[in-house]
mmCIF file of C-alpha atoms in Angstrom:
data_model
loop_
_atom_site.group_PDB
_atom_site.id
_atom_site.type_symbol
_atom_site.label_atom_id
_atom_site.label_comp_id
_atom_site.label_asym_id
_atom_site.label_seq_id
_atom_site.Cartn_x
_atom_site.Cartn_y
_atom_site.Cartn_z
ATOM 1 C CA MET O 204 146.570 90.765 120.136
ATOM 2 C CA VAL O 205 147.360 94.378 120.437
ATOM 3 C CA LEU O 206 145.332 96.733 117.851
ATOM 4 C CA LYS O 207 146.640 98.863 115.406
ATOM 5 C CA LEU O 208 145.219 102.539 116.224
ATOM 6 C CA PRO O 209 144.320 105.457 113.796
ATOM 7 C CA ARG O 210 147.050 108.235 114.221
ATOM 8 C CA ALA O 211 147.481 112.014 113.062
ATOM 9 C CA ALA O 212 145.509 112.732 109.811
ATOM 10 C CA GLU O 213 143.544 109.249 109.859
ATOM 11 C CA ARG O 214 141.822 110.063 113.347
ATOM 12 C CA GLU O 215 141.190 113.504 111.557
ATOM 13 C CA TYR O 216 139.587 111.481 108.758
ATOM 14 C CA LEU O 217 137.175 109.489 111.093
ATOM 15 C CA VAL O 218 136.110 112.090 113.214
ATOM 16 C CA VAL O 219 135.460 114.059 110.405
ATOM 17 C CA TYR O 220 133.705 111.097 108.926
ATOM 18 C CA GLY O 221 131.551 110.782 111.954
ATOM 19 C CA ILE O 222 131.557 107.372 112.473
ATOM 20 C CA VAL O 223 131.989 105.304 115.855
ATOM 21 C CA ALA O 224 133.686 102.597 117.355
ATOM 22 C CA VAL O 225 132.389 100.462 120.018
ATOM 23 C CA TYR O 226 135.747 98.728 121.376
ATOM 24 C CA VAL O 227 137.352 96.128 124.134
ATOM 25 C CA ALA O 228 140.090 97.128 126.077
ATOM 26 C CA ALA O 229 141.807 94.533 128.475
ATOM 27 C CA LEU O 230 144.673 94.618 131.300
ATOM 28 C CA PRO O 231 147.114 91.685 130.607
ATOM 29 C CA ALA O 232 145.126 89.853 133.654
ATOM 30 C CA GLY O 233 142.695 89.411 131.545
ATOM 31 C CA PRO O 234 139.449 92.132 133.189
ATOM 32 C CA ALA O 235 137.770 93.783 130.001
ATOM 33 C CA LEU O 236 136.105 96.563 129.552
ATOM 34 C CA VAL O 237 133.605 97.419 126.205
ATOM 35 C CA GLY O 238 133.252 101.343 125.680
ATOM 36 C CA ILE O 239 132.329 103.750 122.492
ATOM 37 C CA SER O 240 135.208 105.753 120.943
ATOM 38 C CA ARG O 241 135.479 108.303 118.004
ATOM 39 C CA ASP O 242 139.378 108.655 118.363
ATOM 40 C CA LEU O 243 140.299 105.270 120.083
ATOM 41 C CA LEU O 244 143.535 106.788 121.413
ATOM 42 C CA HIS O 245 142.866 109.478 122.759
ATOM 43 C CA SER O 246 140.642 107.222 124.511
ATOM 44 C CA LEU O 247 142.884 104.889 125.442
ATOM 45 C CA GLN O 248 145.549 107.785 126.599
ATOM 46 C CA SER O 249 142.294 108.391 129.142
ATOM 47 C CA LEU O 250 142.046 104.899 129.934
ATOM 48 C CA ARG O 251 145.673 104.228 130.844
ATOM 49 C CA ARG O 252 144.999 107.547 133.708
ATOM 50 C CA ARG O 253 143.350 104.783 135.575
ATOM 51 C CA TRP O 254 144.933 100.956 134.387
ATOM 52 C CA PRO O 255 148.552 101.929 132.930
ATOM 53 C CA ALA O 256 148.448 98.617 131.425
ATOM 54 C CA LEU O 257 145.410 98.671 129.663
ATOM 55 C CA GLN O 258 145.385 97.865 125.809
ATOM 56 C CA ILE O 259 142.708 97.792 123.422
ATOM 57 C CA THR O 260 142.246 94.483 122.071
ATOM 58 C CA ALA O 261 139.361 95.000 119.120
ATOM 59 C CA ALA O 262 137.697 97.759 117.957
ATOM 60 C CA PHE O 263 133.628 97.814 115.771
ATOM 61 C CA TRP O 264 133.123 100.535 113.717
ATOM 62 C CA VAL O 265 129.151 101.826 113.295
ATOM 63 C CA LYS O 266 127.525 104.322 111.572
ATOM 64 C CA ASP O 267 126.931 106.924 114.439
ATOM 65 C CA LYS O 268 127.114 106.940 118.231
ATOM 66 C CA THR O 269 123.010 106.149 118.593
ATOM 67 C CA GLU O 270 124.142 102.570 117.732
ATOM 68 C CA ALA O 271 127.780 102.351 119.344
ATOM 69 C CA ARG O 272 125.415 103.646 122.661
ATOM 70 C CA LEU O 273 122.602 100.592 122.268
ATOM 71 C CA ILE O 274 125.454 98.188 121.481
ATOM 72 C CA CYS O 275 127.474 99.179 124.710
ATOM 73 C CA ARG O 276 124.929 99.685 127.287
ATOM 74 C CA GLU O 277 123.649 95.754 125.997
ATOM 75 C CA VAL O 278 126.898 94.866 126.640
ATOM 76 C CA ASN O 279 128.042 95.783 129.719
ATOM 77 C CA SER O 280 124.037 95.383 131.311
ATOM 78 C CA SER O 281 124.118 91.341 130.747
ATOM 79 C CA LEU O 282 127.723 90.735 131.584
ATOM 80 C CA ALA O 283 129.090 90.791 135.097
ATOM 81 C CA HIS O 284 131.361 93.155 136.540
ATOM 82 C CA GLY O 285 133.878 92.736 138.456
ATOM 83 C CA GLN O 286 137.191 95.285 140.724
ATOM 84 C CA GLN O 287 137.316 98.697 140.019
ATOM 85 C CA GLY O 288 134.116 98.678 137.494
ATOM 86 C CA LEU O 289 135.933 95.975 135.046
ATOM 87 C CA LEU O 290 134.245 93.155 133.159
ATOM 88 C CA VAL O 291 134.938 89.466 134.864
ATOM 89 C CA ALA O 292 134.584 88.546 131.059
ATOM 90 C CA ASN O 293 137.424 88.872 129.451
ATOM 91 C CA ALA O 294 138.589 90.243 126.355
ATOM 92 C CA LYS O 295 137.768 87.629 124.074
ATOM 93 C CA THR O 296 133.703 87.002 125.459
ATOM 94 C CA ALA O 297 133.388 90.360 125.518
ATOM 95 C CA GLN O 298 134.455 90.443 121.635
ATOM 96 C CA ARG O 299 131.774 88.136 121.255
ATOM 97 C CA LYS O 300 129.787 89.687 122.722
ATOM 98 C CA VAL O 301 129.277 92.799 120.854
ATOM 99 C CA GLU O 302 129.269 91.388 118.119
ATOM 100 C CA ASN O 303 126.178 88.747 118.748
ATOM 101 C CA VAL O 304 124.038 92.057 120.398
ATOM 102 C CA ALA O 305 124.903 94.116 117.143
ATOM 103 C CA ALA O 306 124.079 91.028 115.105
ATOM 104 C CA HIS O 307 120.673 91.109 117.247
ATOM 105 C CA MET O 308 119.518 94.258 117.094
ATOM 106 C CA GLY O 309 120.388 94.305 113.485
ATOM 107 C CA ILE O 310 123.278 97.116 113.095
ATOM 108 C CA ALA O 311 126.141 96.313 111.135
ATOM 109 C CA LEU O 312 129.862 96.282 112.035
ATOM 110 C CA THR O 313 132.528 96.748 109.659
ATOM 111 C CA GLU O 314 135.962 95.478 111.457
ATOM 112 C CA HIS O 315 138.993 97.800 112.563
ATOM 113 C CA ASP O 316 141.108 97.369 110.238
ATOM 114 C CA THR O 317 138.455 98.038 107.414
ATOM 115 C CA VAL O 318 138.221 101.110 108.425
ATOM 116 C CA LEU O 319 142.109 101.872 109.320
ATOM 117 C CA LEU O 320 142.574 100.486 105.310
ATOM 118 C CA ARG O 321 139.659 102.725 104.027
ATOM 119 C CA ALA O 322 141.102 106.238 105.976
ATOM 120 C CA ARG O 323 144.548 105.276 104.845
ATOM 121 C CA SER O 324 143.255 104.959 101.133
ATOM 122 C CA ALA O 325 141.687 108.934 102.065
ATOM 123 C CA VAL O 326 144.663 110.773 103.758
ATOM 124 C CA ALA O 327 146.926 109.216 100.691
ATOM 125 C CA PHE O 328 144.204 111.135 98.329
ATOM 126 C CA ILE O 329 143.480 114.612 100.583
ATOM 127 C CA GLU O 330 147.509 114.912 100.785
ATOM 128 C CA GLU O 331 148.006 113.962 96.904
ATOM 129 C CA ARG O 332 145.486 116.234 95.989
ATOM 130 C CA ILE O 333 147.202 118.717 98.790
ATOM 131 C CA ALA O 334 150.263 118.444 96.626
ATOM 132 C CA GLN O 335 148.953 119.332 93.433
ATOM 133 C CA ALA O 336 146.988 122.050 94.434
ATOM 134 C CA GLN O 337 149.980 123.554 96.132
ATOM 135 C CA ALA O 338 152.231 122.621 92.690
ATOM 136 C CA ALA O 339 149.438 124.292 90.610
ATOM 137 C CA GLY O 340 149.273 127.636 92.917
ATOM 138 C CA GLU O 341 145.659 126.753 93.919
ATOM 139 C CA LEU O 342 147.133 126.753 97.342
ATOM 140 C CA SER O 343 148.052 130.353 97.356
ATOM 141 C CA TRP O 344 145.148 131.851 98.896
ATOM 142 C CA PHE O 345 145.767 129.720 101.756
ATOM 143 C CA ASN O 346 149.469 130.135 101.571
ATOM 144 C CA SER O 347 148.367 133.886 101.937
ATOM 145 C CA ALA O 348 145.520 133.857 104.794
ATOM 146 C CA TYR O 349 147.934 131.770 106.846
ATOM 147 C CA ARG O 350 151.113 134.651 107.106
ATOM 148 C CA ALA O 351 148.261 137.140 107.389
ATOM 149 C CA TRP O 352 147.103 135.005 110.657
ATOM 150 C CA ARG O 353 150.058 134.662 111.523
ATOM 151 C CA LEU O 354 151.159 138.270 111.662
ATOM 152 C CA GLU O 355 148.160 139.699 113.498
ATOM 153 C CA ALA O 356 147.980 136.709 115.922
ATOM 154 C CA LYS O 357 151.772 137.317 116.752
ATOM 155 C CA GLN O 358 150.215 141.194 118.102
ATOM 156 C CA GLN O 359 147.518 139.171 119.503
ATOM 157 C CA GLY O 360 149.642 136.437 121.841
ATOM 158 C CA ARG O 361 148.749 133.455 119.710
ATOM 159 C CA GLY O 362 149.740 131.624 117.276
ATOM 160 C CA MET O 363 149.597 128.387 115.306
ATOM 161 C CA SER O 364 152.209 126.633 113.397
ATOM 162 C CA TYR O 365 152.621 125.940 110.002
ATOM 163 C CA ALA O 366 151.502 122.247 110.087
ATOM 164 C CA GLU O 367 148.873 122.488 112.150
ATOM 165 C CA ALA O 368 147.261 125.082 109.742
ATOM 166 C CA ARG O 369 148.046 122.554 107.425
ATOM 167 C CA ALA O 370 146.075 119.590 108.926
ATOM 168 C CA ARG O 371 143.120 122.008 109.733
ATOM 169 C CA LEU O 372 143.195 122.921 105.561
ATOM 170 C CA ARG O 373 143.604 118.614 105.481
ATOM 171 C CA GLN O 374 140.068 118.510 108.106
ATOM 172 C CA ASN O 375 138.252 120.515 105.959
ATOM 173 C CA ILE O 376 138.874 118.679 102.644
ATOM 174 C CA PHE O 377 137.608 115.566 104.488
ATOM 175 C CA ARG O 378 134.614 117.695 105.262
ATOM 176 C CA GLN O 379 134.280 119.399 101.911
ATOM 177 C CA ILE O 380 134.286 115.762 100.188
ATOM 178 C CA LEU O 381 132.588 114.141 102.689
ATOM 179 C CA THR O 382 129.434 116.757 102.268
ATOM 180 C CA ASN O 383 130.025 117.533 98.991
ATOM 181 C CA GLU O 384 130.633 121.367 99.799
ATOM 182 C CA THR O 385 131.710 123.390 97.173
ATOM 183 C CA GLN O 386 134.095 125.639 98.541
ATOM 184 C CA ILE O 387 136.693 125.312 101.505
ATOM 185 C CA ASN O 388 135.984 128.384 104.102
ATOM 186 C CA PRO O 389 139.044 130.188 105.539
ATOM 187 C CA LYS O 390 137.038 131.062 108.672
ATOM 188 C CA ARG O 391 137.232 127.247 109.895
ATOM 189 C CA ILE O 392 141.050 126.771 109.027
ATOM 190 C CA PHE O 393 142.219 130.079 110.936
ATOM 191 C CA PRO O 394 140.735 130.934 114.363
ATOM 192 C CA PRO O 395 138.928 134.068 114.531
ATOM 193 C CA LEU O 396 141.144 137.009 115.445
ATOM 194 C CA GLN O 397 140.280 140.921 115.802
ATOM 195 C CA GLY O 398 140.793 142.691 113.422
ATOM 196 C CA ILE O 399 141.242 140.006 110.806
ATOM 197 C CA ASP O 400 138.423 138.584 108.457
ATOM 198 C CA PHE O 401 138.517 135.965 105.610
ATOM 199 C CA SER O 402 135.898 135.408 102.694
ATOM 200 C CA VAL O 403 135.130 131.956 101.595
ATOM 201 C CA SER O 404 137.611 130.618 99.001
ATOM 202 C CA GLY O 405 136.556 128.774 95.961
#
């Protein structure tokens, strides 16, 4: 079974949220590997440089990198390795080992499908919030800041599309909600440029 991976804004949300996945990947012939990732799509793309046919078949999410590393280290030390650094075990065996190790360590695993559903719901909520703010004129500061940044950036040989700026705004709203911040800081959205400065906007 090939896992449906987070994409675009879903990836942004999970990275900002800070949770980490313990994943199982495997080749069609069976050999598997177990690793950790904050961005499964990026990890898969990196792995495919060495194993083009590799697929991520399972993933479980834990609260931070420390827990993920504990599980991954124990799984990889207790299962035999074969050629090219892959496990002798197949994907199902590796997945069961991850579940058993986590249970033995008392580490809570959240199913990938559950996390993906939560991410999609969060993205939909943020997109609706941005659309409402745009309609109410509450994002005039953002549009003005983007125009000012783009003009200055062009003179310095740099650039950023409006879509990318909106994505960075979305990431900062994720962060604002998750950390209970009361303001969005434009300095986190627009990369620093000589000759331009942004004050914090409410």
